[in-house]
PDB file of C-alpha atoms in Angstrom:
ATOM      1  CA  MET A   1      82.776 -33.670 -19.225  1.00  0.00           C
ATOM      2  CA  GLN A   2      82.130 -35.833 -16.212  1.00  0.00           C
ATOM      3  CA  THR A   3      81.363 -39.422 -17.169  1.00  0.00           C
ATOM      4  CA  THR A   4      78.486 -40.891 -15.243  1.00  0.00           C
ATOM      5  CA  SER A   5      76.684 -44.215 -15.586  1.00  0.00           C
ATOM      6  CA  PHE A   6      73.234 -43.800 -17.104  1.00  0.00           C
ATOM      7  CA  ARG A   7      71.904 -46.272 -14.604  1.00  0.00           C
ATOM      8  CA  GLY A   8      73.336 -44.008 -11.917  1.00  0.00           C
ATOM      9  CA  PHE A   9      71.898 -40.627 -12.812  1.00  0.00           C
ATOM     10  CA  PHE A  10      68.725 -41.828 -14.554  1.00  0.00           C
ATOM     11  CA  ARG A  11      67.673 -43.949 -11.595  1.00  0.00           C
ATOM     12  CA  THR A  12      68.553 -41.513  -8.811  1.00  0.00           C
ATOM     13  CA  GLY A  13      65.775 -41.631  -6.258  1.00  0.00           C
ATOM     14  CA  LEU A  14      64.757 -45.255  -6.834  1.00  0.00           C
ATOM     15  CA  VAL A  15      66.425 -46.170  -3.560  1.00  0.00           C
ATOM     16  CA  ALA A  16      63.924 -44.057  -1.641  1.00  0.00           C
ATOM     17  CA  SER A  17      61.437 -46.148   0.269  1.00  0.00           C
ATOM     18  CA  ALA A  18      58.151 -46.467  -1.558  1.00  0.00           C
ATOM     19  CA  ALA A  19      56.437 -46.223   1.794  1.00  0.00           C
ATOM     20  CA  ALA A  20      57.904 -42.786   2.449  1.00  0.00           C
ATOM     21  CA  VAL A  21      55.433 -40.967   0.210  1.00  0.00           C
ATOM     22  CA  ALA A  22      52.082 -41.711  -1.334  1.00  0.00           C
ATOM     23  CA  SER A  23      51.686 -42.150  -5.070  1.00  0.00           C
ATOM     24  CA  VAL A  24      50.326 -38.956  -6.618  1.00  0.00           C
ATOM     25  CA  VAL A  25      47.971 -39.923  -9.418  1.00  0.00           C
ATOM     26  CA  LEU A  26      44.627 -38.546 -10.530  1.00  0.00           C
ATOM     27  CA  GLY A  27      42.550 -41.652 -10.099  1.00  0.00           C
ATOM     28  CA  THR A  28      39.780 -40.426 -12.377  1.00  0.00           C
ATOM     29  CA  ALA A  29      42.024 -38.887 -15.035  1.00  0.00           C
ATOM     30  CA  ALA A  30      41.614 -41.650 -17.582  1.00  0.00           C
ATOM     31  CA  SER A  31      37.843 -41.253 -17.600  1.00  0.00           C
ATOM     32  CA  ALA A  32      37.631 -37.459 -17.342  1.00  0.00           C
ATOM     33  CA  ALA A  33      35.168 -35.777 -19.663  1.00  0.00           C
ATOM     34  CA  VAL A  34      36.490 -33.699 -22.559  1.00  0.00           C
ATOM     35  CA  PRO A  35      34.704 -30.438 -23.437  1.00  0.00           C
ATOM     36  CA  ALA A  36      32.743 -30.407 -26.686  1.00  0.00           C
ATOM     37  CA  ASP A  37      35.093 -28.070 -28.548  1.00  0.00           C
ATOM     38  CA  VAL A  38      38.084 -30.347 -27.962  1.00  0.00           C
ATOM     39  CA  SER A  39      36.173 -33.482 -28.848  1.00  0.00           C
ATOM     40  CA  HIS A  40      38.163 -36.354 -30.264  1.00  0.00           C
ATOM     41  CA  GLY A  41      35.721 -36.236 -33.164  1.00  0.00           C
ATOM     42  CA  VAL A  42      37.651 -33.263 -34.593  1.00  0.00           C
ATOM     43  CA  PRO A  43      41.019 -34.028 -36.202  1.00  0.00           C
ATOM     44  CA  ALA A  44      43.821 -32.851 -33.934  1.00  0.00           C
ATOM     45  CA  GLY A  45      45.460 -30.786 -36.667  1.00  0.00           C
ATOM     46  CA  ALA A  46      42.211 -28.911 -37.303  1.00  0.00           C
ATOM     47  CA  ARG A  47      41.822 -27.656 -33.745  1.00  0.00           C
ATOM     48  CA  THR A  48      42.568 -23.965 -33.361  1.00  0.00           C
ATOM     49  CA  PRO A  49      45.031 -22.684 -30.731  1.00  0.00           C
ATOM     50  CA  SER A  50      42.157 -21.010 -28.887  1.00  0.00           C
ATOM     51  CA  ALA A  51      40.329 -24.329 -28.670  1.00  0.00           C
ATOM     52  CA  ARG A  52      43.440 -26.191 -27.555  1.00  0.00           C
ATOM     53  CA  GLY A  53      44.458 -23.677 -24.923  1.00  0.00           C
ATOM     54  CA  CYS A  54      47.898 -24.170 -23.444  1.00  0.00           C
ATOM     55  CA  ALA A  55      49.534 -27.031 -21.576  1.00  0.00           C
ATOM     56  CA  VAL A  56      53.097 -28.301 -21.239  1.00  0.00           C
ATOM     57  CA  VAL A  57      53.866 -31.879 -20.262  1.00  0.00           C
ATOM     58  CA  TYR A  58      57.219 -32.258 -18.515  1.00  0.00           C
ATOM     59  CA  PHE A  59      58.828 -35.673 -18.108  1.00  0.00           C
ATOM     60  CA  ASP A  60      61.614 -37.263 -16.208  1.00  0.00           C
ATOM     61  CA  LEU A  61      63.790 -39.121 -18.730  1.00  0.00           C
ATOM     62  CA  GLY A  62      65.261 -42.376 -17.431  1.00  0.00           C
ATOM     63  CA  GLU A  63      62.714 -45.125 -16.724  1.00  0.00           C
ATOM     64  CA  THR A  64      59.952 -42.691 -17.692  1.00  0.00           C
ATOM     65  CA  LEU A  65      60.522 -42.236 -21.431  1.00  0.00           C
ATOM     66  CA  VAL A  66      63.648 -44.333 -21.946  1.00  0.00           C
ATOM     67  CA  HIS A  67      65.127 -47.478 -20.442  1.00  0.00           C
ATOM     68  CA  THR A  68      68.795 -48.208 -19.799  1.00  0.00           C
ATOM     69  CA  ALA A  69      69.569 -51.883 -20.340  1.00  0.00           C
ATOM     70  CA  ALA A  70      72.171 -53.905 -18.461  1.00  0.00           C
ATOM     71  CA  ASP A  71      74.640 -53.265 -21.296  1.00  0.00           C
ATOM     72  CA  SER A  72      74.023 -49.486 -20.895  1.00  0.00           C
ATOM     73  CA  GLY A  73      72.155 -49.361 -24.210  1.00  0.00           C
ATOM     74  CA  ILE A  74      69.231 -46.926 -24.208  1.00  0.00           C
ATOM     75  CA  SER A  75      65.883 -47.189 -25.980  1.00  0.00           C
ATOM     76  CA  TYR A  76      62.305 -45.983 -25.653  1.00  0.00           C
ATOM     77  CA  LEU A  77      60.131 -47.598 -23.024  1.00  0.00           C
ATOM     78  CA  PRO A  78      57.092 -49.369 -24.487  1.00  0.00           C
ATOM     79  CA  GLY A  79      54.523 -46.818 -25.625  1.00  0.00           C
ATOM     80  CA  ALA A  80      56.746 -43.782 -25.094  1.00  0.00           C
ATOM     81  CA  ALA A  81      57.414 -42.965 -28.750  1.00  0.00           C
ATOM     82  CA  ALA A  82      53.733 -43.334 -29.620  1.00  0.00           C
ATOM     83  CA  TYR A  83      52.704 -41.130 -26.684  1.00  0.00           C
ATOM     84  CA  LEU A  84      55.118 -38.368 -27.708  1.00  0.00           C
ATOM     85  CA  ARG A  85      53.781 -38.611 -31.254  1.00  0.00           C
ATOM     86  CA  THR A  86      50.209 -38.262 -29.977  1.00  0.00           C
ATOM     87  CA  LEU A  87      51.092 -35.159 -27.983  1.00  0.00           C
ATOM     88  CA  ARG A  88      52.873 -33.731 -31.027  1.00  0.00           C
ATOM     89  CA  GLU A  89      49.827 -34.336 -33.215  1.00  0.00           C
ATOM     90  CA  ARG A  90      47.656 -32.548 -30.666  1.00  0.00           C
ATOM     91  CA  HIS A  91      50.069 -29.581 -30.563  1.00  0.00           C
ATOM     92  CA  ILE A  92      50.862 -30.137 -26.880  1.00  0.00           C
ATOM     93  CA  LYS A  93      54.323 -28.950 -25.880  1.00  0.00           C
ATOM     94  CA  VAL A  94      56.632 -31.268 -23.977  1.00  0.00           C
ATOM     95  CA  GLY A  95      59.733 -30.754 -21.855  1.00  0.00           C
ATOM     96  CA  LEU A  96      62.233 -32.617 -19.697  1.00  0.00           C
ATOM     97  CA  ILE A  97      63.040 -32.068 -16.040  1.00  0.00           C
ATOM     98  CA  THR A  98      65.904 -34.442 -15.450  1.00  0.00           C
ATOM     99  CA  ASN A  99      68.979 -34.837 -13.288  1.00  0.00           C
ATOM    100  CA  VAL A 100      72.386 -34.740 -14.943  1.00  0.00           C
ATOM    101  CA  PRO A 101      75.687 -33.682 -13.370  1.00  0.00           C
ATOM    102  CA  SER A 102      75.811 -29.893 -13.021  1.00  0.00           C
ATOM    103  CA  SER A 103      79.401 -30.089 -14.322  1.00  0.00           C
ATOM    104  CA  TRP A 104      78.062 -30.963 -17.786  1.00  0.00           C
ATOM    105  CA  GLY A 105      77.727 -27.275 -18.651  1.00  0.00           C
ATOM    106  CA  LYS A 106      77.189 -23.739 -17.429  1.00  0.00           C
ATOM    107  CA  THR A 107      73.723 -23.383 -19.018  1.00  0.00           C
ATOM    108  CA  ASP A 108      70.696 -25.550 -19.636  1.00  0.00           C
ATOM    109  CA  ALA A 109      71.582 -25.521 -23.336  1.00  0.00           C
ATOM    110  CA  GLU A 110      75.102 -26.803 -22.687  1.00  0.00           C
ATOM    111  CA  ARG A 111      73.927 -29.500 -20.300  1.00  0.00           C
ATOM    112  CA  ALA A 112      71.156 -30.496 -22.724  1.00  0.00           C
ATOM    113  CA  ALA A 113      73.711 -30.829 -25.523  1.00  0.00           C
ATOM    114  CA  ALA A 114      75.849 -33.076 -23.317  1.00  0.00           C
ATOM    115  CA  LEU A 115      72.791 -35.148 -22.400  1.00  0.00           C
ATOM    116  CA  LYS A 116      71.835 -35.585 -26.067  1.00  0.00           C
ATOM    117  CA  LYS A 117      75.370 -36.715 -26.875  1.00  0.00           C
ATOM    118  CA  GLU A 118      75.335 -39.292 -24.092  1.00  0.00           C
ATOM    119  CA  VAL A 119      71.887 -40.643 -24.969  1.00  0.00           C
ATOM    120  CA  ASP A 120      72.464 -40.728 -28.724  1.00  0.00           C
ATOM    121  CA  GLY A 121      75.824 -42.417 -28.218  1.00  0.00           C
ATOM    122  CA  ALA A 122      74.184 -45.306 -26.348  1.00  0.00           C
ATOM    123  CA  TRP A 123      70.911 -45.406 -28.310  1.00  0.00           C
ATOM    124  CA  LYS A 124      69.763 -48.870 -29.392  1.00  0.00           C
ATOM    125  CA  GLY A 125      66.227 -48.176 -30.567  1.00  0.00           C
ATOM    126  CA  PRO A 126      65.176 -48.287 -34.246  1.00  0.00           C
ATOM    127  CA  VAL A 127      63.758 -44.744 -34.041  1.00  0.00           C
ATOM    128  CA  PRO A 128      65.936 -41.872 -32.721  1.00  0.00           C
ATOM    129  CA  PHE A 129      64.842 -40.059 -29.595  1.00  0.00           C
ATOM    130  CA  ALA A 130      62.542 -37.126 -30.460  1.00  0.00           C
ATOM    131  CA  TRP A 131      64.762 -34.321 -29.195  1.00  0.00           C
ATOM    132  CA  ALA A 132      63.165 -31.795 -31.548  1.00  0.00           C
ATOM    133  CA  ASP A 133      59.854 -32.082 -29.678  1.00  0.00           C
ATOM    134  CA  PHE A 134      61.440 -30.671 -26.516  1.00  0.00           C
ATOM    135  CA  GLY A 135      63.019 -27.535 -27.970  1.00  0.00           C
ATOM    136  CA  ASP A 136      64.650 -25.474 -25.225  1.00  0.00           C
ATOM    137  CA  ARG A 137      62.423 -27.012 -22.542  1.00  0.00           C
ATOM    138  CA  ILE A 138      65.147 -29.321 -21.153  1.00  0.00           C
ATOM    139  CA  LEU A 139      65.789 -28.274 -17.568  1.00  0.00           C
ATOM    140  CA  THR A 140      68.754 -29.675 -15.655  1.00  0.00           C
ATOM    141  CA  PRO A 141      70.456 -28.775 -12.354  1.00  0.00           C
ATOM    142  CA  ARG A 142      72.727 -25.722 -12.360  1.00  0.00           C
ATOM    143  CA  THR A 143      74.193 -26.948  -9.049  1.00  0.00           C
ATOM    144  CA  GLU A 144      74.102 -30.268  -7.262  1.00  0.00           C
ATOM    145  CA  ALA A 145      71.742 -28.678  -4.741  1.00  0.00           C
ATOM    146  CA  GLU A 146      69.148 -28.290  -7.528  1.00  0.00           C
ATOM    147  CA  ARG A 147      68.993 -32.012  -8.256  1.00  0.00           C
ATOM    148  CA  LYS A 148      65.543 -33.521  -7.938  1.00  0.00           C
ATOM    149  CA  PRO A 149      63.688 -34.035  -5.689  1.00  0.00           C
ATOM    150  CA  ALA A 150      64.717 -30.484  -4.738  1.00  0.00           C
ATOM    151  CA  PRO A 151      61.953 -28.220  -6.130  1.00  0.00           C
ATOM    152  CA  ALA A 152      64.209 -25.853  -8.127  1.00  0.00           C
ATOM    153  CA  LEU A 153      63.708 -27.367 -11.591  1.00  0.00           C
ATOM    154  CA  TRP A 154      59.921 -27.538 -11.289  1.00  0.00           C
ATOM    155  CA  LYS A 155      59.881 -23.922 -10.107  1.00  0.00           C
ATOM    156  CA  ARG A 156      61.949 -22.831 -13.092  1.00  0.00           C
ATOM    157  CA  ALA A 157      59.573 -24.588 -15.479  1.00  0.00           C
ATOM    158  CA  ARG A 158      56.579 -23.023 -13.761  1.00  0.00           C
ATOM    159  CA  ALA A 159      58.079 -19.537 -14.018  1.00  0.00           C
ATOM    160  CA  ALA A 160      58.368 -19.954 -17.800  1.00  0.00           C
ATOM    161  CA  ALA A 161      54.876 -21.398 -18.272  1.00  0.00           C
ATOM    162  CA  HIS A 162      53.073 -18.084 -19.012  1.00  0.00           C
ATOM    163  CA  GLY A 163      49.815 -19.394 -17.627  1.00  0.00           C
ATOM    164  CA  CYS A 164      49.926 -22.796 -19.312  1.00  0.00           C
ATOM    165  CA  ARG A 165      48.733 -25.767 -17.319  1.00  0.00           C
ATOM    166  CA  LEU A 166      51.635 -27.979 -16.274  1.00  0.00           C
ATOM    167  CA  VAL A 167      51.799 -31.758 -16.125  1.00  0.00           C
ATOM    168  CA  TYR A 168      54.695 -33.778 -14.754  1.00  0.00           C
ATOM    169  CA  GLU A 169      55.198 -37.484 -15.454  1.00  0.00           C
ATOM    170  CA  GLY A 170      57.860 -39.505 -13.685  1.00  0.00           C
ATOM    171  CA  GLU A 171      58.479 -42.987 -12.324  1.00  0.00           C
ATOM    172  CA  THR A 172      58.982 -42.158  -8.646  1.00  0.00           C
ATOM    173  CA  ALA A 173      56.308 -41.261  -6.128  1.00  0.00           C
ATOM    174  CA  LYS A 174      58.629 -38.814  -4.407  1.00  0.00           C
ATOM    175  CA  GLU A 175      59.071 -36.686  -7.533  1.00  0.00           C
ATOM    176  CA  THR A 176      55.394 -36.677  -8.428  1.00  0.00           C
ATOM    177  CA  TYR A 177      54.610 -35.672  -4.852  1.00  0.00           C
ATOM    178  CA  VAL A 178      56.915 -32.654  -5.073  1.00  0.00           C
ATOM    179  CA  ALA A 179      55.569 -31.663  -8.492  1.00  0.00           C
ATOM    180  CA  ALA A 180      51.989 -31.860  -7.250  1.00  0.00           C
ATOM    181  CA  SER A 181      52.863 -29.702  -4.241  1.00  0.00           C
ATOM    182  CA  LEU A 182      54.008 -27.015  -6.692  1.00  0.00           C
ATOM    183  CA  GLY A 183      50.772 -26.993  -8.679  1.00  0.00           C
ATOM    184  CA  TYR A 184      51.529 -29.552 -11.390  1.00  0.00           C
ATOM    185  CA  VAL A 185      49.132 -32.282 -12.392  1.00  0.00           C
ATOM    186  CA  ALA A 186      51.440 -35.145 -11.454  1.00  0.00           C
ATOM    187  CA  TYR A 187      51.279 -38.684 -12.798  1.00  0.00           C
ATOM    188  CA  GLN A 188      53.419 -41.629 -11.747  1.00  0.00           C
ATOM    189  CA  VAL A 189      54.141 -43.860 -14.726  1.00  0.00           C
ATOM    190  CA  GLY A 190      54.691 -47.583 -14.603  1.00  0.00           C
ATOM    191  CA  ARG A 191      51.871 -48.316 -12.181  1.00  0.00           C
ATOM    192  CA  PRO A 192      49.858 -51.517 -12.710  1.00  0.00           C
ATOM    193  CA  TYR A 193      46.287 -51.309 -13.985  1.00  0.00           C
ATOM    194  CA  ARG A 194      46.683 -47.678 -15.057  1.00  0.00           C
ATOM    195  CA  PRO A 195      47.512 -46.085 -18.420  1.00  0.00           C
ATOM    196  CA  ALA A 196      51.229 -46.100 -19.128  1.00  0.00           C
ATOM    197  CA  TYR A 197      51.107 -42.313 -19.479  1.00  0.00           C
ATOM    198  CA  PHE A 198      48.718 -39.531 -18.536  1.00  0.00           C
ATOM    199  CA  PRO A 199      45.975 -39.662 -21.182  1.00  0.00           C
ATOM    200  CA  ALA A 200      46.499 -37.105 -23.949  1.00  0.00           C
ATOM    201  CA  ARG A 201      42.769 -36.345 -24.062  1.00  0.00           C
ATOM    202  CA  VAL A 202      42.927 -35.222 -20.440  1.00  0.00           C
ATOM    203  CA  VAL A 203      45.945 -33.012 -21.170  1.00  0.00           C
ATOM    204  CA  GLU A 204      43.823 -31.341 -23.851  1.00  0.00           C
ATOM    205  CA  TRP A 205      41.079 -30.840 -21.295  1.00  0.00           C
ATOM    206  CA  LEU A 206      43.574 -29.179 -18.958  1.00  0.00           C
ATOM    207  CA  ALA A 207      44.813 -26.980 -21.790  1.00  0.00           C
ATOM    208  CA  TYR A 208      41.241 -25.933 -22.529  1.00  0.00           C
ATOM    209  CA  GLY A 209      40.917 -24.791 -18.923  1.00  0.00           C
ATOM    210  CA  SER A 210      44.065 -22.679 -19.214  1.00  0.00           C
ATOM    211  CA  ARG A 211      42.466 -20.211 -21.647  1.00  0.00           C
ATOM    212  CA  GLY A 212      41.149 -18.069 -18.831  1.00  0.00           C
ATOM    213  CA  ARG A 213      44.444 -18.181 -16.908  1.00  0.00           C
ATOM    214  CA  ALA A 214      47.038 -16.990 -19.438  1.00  0.00           C
TER     215      ALA A 214
END
């Protein structure tokens, strides 16, 4: 297995000029109205699948959900664990679209296993990373040409969506721009004066709208 610094492959793309692309964020997302039958007045666990509809939230990993410290230790970014828990409680599926060396395996499953081993081996947080939430929705480059910001990984996720609405959350404007161009609702995390992550209530609203698309 190729050894690669976490700070290297997690932060790929940070060297791109911020002026090169505009930030892709739904400015009104945090205040969007939620339809009556997905009201926050109903416990999340009591909502039926037909009421929830279908949405999948894909994330970048490094500096979006986790942070790599100077000593190469890895832990959740502030709010990330709670956000994943909220999505889980609302029965919203999540996935990862993240760059790792293509040499880490011949399949997504093999590369995901290598990624888990690397992350868990450097993990410093008190709560383990919630790998179980992501299932088989961990997409990584099959070749170096597929590395983000190339569109291949987003296209693969879209092909497997079966009509679900797709959200992508990442820390770079360039990646959110590409995701948005492919039909994702794209949200750049880590921006001042905005929610740390795309509001879960709005994801539910998007899922509700997917019922007529599946």
